[in-house]
Coordinates of C-alpha atoms in Angstrom, one line a residue:
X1 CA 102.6 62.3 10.1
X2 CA 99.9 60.2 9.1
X3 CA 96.5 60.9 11.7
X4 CA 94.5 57.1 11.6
X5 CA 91.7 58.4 13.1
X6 CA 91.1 63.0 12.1
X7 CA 88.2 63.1 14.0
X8 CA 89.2 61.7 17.4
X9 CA 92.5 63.9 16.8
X10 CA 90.4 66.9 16.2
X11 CA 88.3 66.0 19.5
X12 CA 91.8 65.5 21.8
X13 CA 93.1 68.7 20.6
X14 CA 89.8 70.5 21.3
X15 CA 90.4 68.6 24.9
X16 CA 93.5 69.5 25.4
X17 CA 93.4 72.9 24.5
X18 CA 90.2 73.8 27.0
X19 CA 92.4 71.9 29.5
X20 CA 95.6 74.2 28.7
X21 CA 92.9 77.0 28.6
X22 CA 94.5 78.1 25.6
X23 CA 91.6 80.7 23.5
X24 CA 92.1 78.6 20.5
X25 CA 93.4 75.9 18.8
X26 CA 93.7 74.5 15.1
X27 CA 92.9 71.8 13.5
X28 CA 93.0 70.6 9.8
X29 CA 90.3 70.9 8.1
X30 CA 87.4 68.4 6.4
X31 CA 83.5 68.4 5.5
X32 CA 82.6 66.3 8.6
X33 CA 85.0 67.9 10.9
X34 CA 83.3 71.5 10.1
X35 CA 79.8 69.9 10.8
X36 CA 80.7 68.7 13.9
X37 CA 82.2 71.8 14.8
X38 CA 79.0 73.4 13.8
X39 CA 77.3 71.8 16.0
X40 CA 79.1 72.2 18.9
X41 CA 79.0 76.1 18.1
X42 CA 75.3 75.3 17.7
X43 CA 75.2 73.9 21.1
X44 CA 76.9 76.1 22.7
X45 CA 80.3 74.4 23.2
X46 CA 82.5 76.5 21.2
X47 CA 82.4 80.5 20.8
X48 CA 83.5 80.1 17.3
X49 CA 84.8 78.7 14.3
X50 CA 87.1 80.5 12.0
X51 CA 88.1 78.8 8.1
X52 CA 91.8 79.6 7.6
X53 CA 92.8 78.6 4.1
X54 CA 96.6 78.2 3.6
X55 CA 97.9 77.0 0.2
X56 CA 96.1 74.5 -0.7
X57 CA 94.7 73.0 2.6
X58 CA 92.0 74.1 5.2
X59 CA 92.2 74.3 8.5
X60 CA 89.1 75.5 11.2
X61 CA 90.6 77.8 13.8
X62 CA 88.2 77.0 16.9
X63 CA 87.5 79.4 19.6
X64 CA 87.3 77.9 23.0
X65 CA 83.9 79.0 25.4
X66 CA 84.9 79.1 29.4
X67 CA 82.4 79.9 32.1
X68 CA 82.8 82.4 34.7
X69 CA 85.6 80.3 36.5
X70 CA 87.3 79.9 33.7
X71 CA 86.6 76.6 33.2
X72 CA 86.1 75.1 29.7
X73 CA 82.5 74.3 29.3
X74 CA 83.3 71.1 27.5
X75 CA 83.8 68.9 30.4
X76 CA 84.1 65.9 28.7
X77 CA 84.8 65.0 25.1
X78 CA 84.9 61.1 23.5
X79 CA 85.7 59.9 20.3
X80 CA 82.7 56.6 20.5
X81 CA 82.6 55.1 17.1
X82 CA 86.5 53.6 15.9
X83 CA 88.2 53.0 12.9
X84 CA 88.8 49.7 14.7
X85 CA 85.3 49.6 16.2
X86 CA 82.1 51.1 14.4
X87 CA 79.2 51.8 16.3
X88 CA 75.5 52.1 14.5
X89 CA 72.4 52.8 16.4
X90 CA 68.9 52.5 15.2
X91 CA 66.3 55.4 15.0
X92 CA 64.2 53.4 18.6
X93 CA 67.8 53.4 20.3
X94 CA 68.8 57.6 19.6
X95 CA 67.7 58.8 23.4
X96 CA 69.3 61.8 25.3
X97 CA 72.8 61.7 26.3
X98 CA 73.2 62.8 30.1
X99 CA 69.8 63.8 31.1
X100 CA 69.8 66.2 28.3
X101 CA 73.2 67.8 29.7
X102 CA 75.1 67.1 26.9
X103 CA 74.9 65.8 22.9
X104 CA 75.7 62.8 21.1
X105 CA 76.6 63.4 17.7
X106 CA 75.5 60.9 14.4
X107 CA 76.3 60.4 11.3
X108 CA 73.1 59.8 9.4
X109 CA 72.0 59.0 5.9
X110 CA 70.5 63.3 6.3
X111 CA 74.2 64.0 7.2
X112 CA 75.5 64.7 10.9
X113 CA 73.4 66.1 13.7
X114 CA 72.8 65.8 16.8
X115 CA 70.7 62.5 19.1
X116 CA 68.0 65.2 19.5
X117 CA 67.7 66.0 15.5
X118 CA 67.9 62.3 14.8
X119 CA 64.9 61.7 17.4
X120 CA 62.8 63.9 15.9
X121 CA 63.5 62.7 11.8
X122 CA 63.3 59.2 13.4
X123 CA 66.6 58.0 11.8
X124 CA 69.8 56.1 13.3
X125 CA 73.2 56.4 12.3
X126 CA 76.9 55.9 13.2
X127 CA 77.6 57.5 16.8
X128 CA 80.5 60.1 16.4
X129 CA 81.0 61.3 19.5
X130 CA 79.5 62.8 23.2
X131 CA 80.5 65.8 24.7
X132 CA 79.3 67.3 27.7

C-alpha cells in the first residue's frame, strides 16, 4: 500500500506503539526518517535505533523509552508540516517548543535538527514535527 505522507506514518506508529506499550516497533526505512530518529534518541525520546536490512529494503527497528510508571515518555507526537500544507519558518521565528519541554524538529538547508540547533546556526527551515 502506497504511504502519501512516510514521515507522519513513521510518527503514528511511534504513537501508537508507546500507547500499546509495545518495546518496539518498525518502521521502513529512509535518510530523513533515520535523522529524525536520531534525534529523538539524541533527545532522549527513544532508547534506541536498530538498522534491519532485509532484501533490498531498510527498515529502523525503534526501541521505545518509558518512565518509571511505565508511561511512554513521548507524550505527544505531531506530524506539523503536510504534503497538502507546507510550513517554513524563518531563522527570527525558531523559538523553544513548550517552555523547553519538548523539540521541534526542521528541515534546514544544514540538514534536519532540532529548533535549538537552528537557533544557534541562525537558519529557518521546513517544520517537521514536535514531540514532547
Amino acid at each position: 500500500m502506497m504511504v502519501s505522507d512516510p514521515i507522519a506514518d513513521m510518527l503514528t506508529k511511534i504513537r501508537n506503539a508507546g500507547r500499546a506499550k509495545h518495546a518496539s516497533c518498525k518502521v521502513k526505512g529512509s535518510k530523513i526518517k533515520k535523522a529524525i530518529l536520531d534525534i529523538m534518541k539524541d533527545e532522549g525520546f527513544i532508547t534506541d535505533v536498530q538498522e534491519v536490512k532485509e532484501r533490498s529494503f531498510t527498515d529502523y527497528e525503534v526501541f521505545l523509552k518509558y518512565d518509571d510508571s511505565k508511561k511512554s515518555v513521548i507524550r505527544e507526537i505531531a506530524k506539523v508540516s503536510k504534503p497538502g500544507r507546507r510550513v517554513y519558518i524563518q531563522s527570527s521565528e525558531v523559538k523553544p517548543f513548550k517552555s523547553n519541554l519538548g523539540v521541534t524538529i526542521l528541515s534546514t538547508s544544514k540538514g534536519v535538527m532540532t529548533n535549538k540547533k537552528a537557533s544557534k546556526l541562525n537558519i529557518g527551515g521546513e517544520v517537521i514535527c514536535s514531540i514532547s
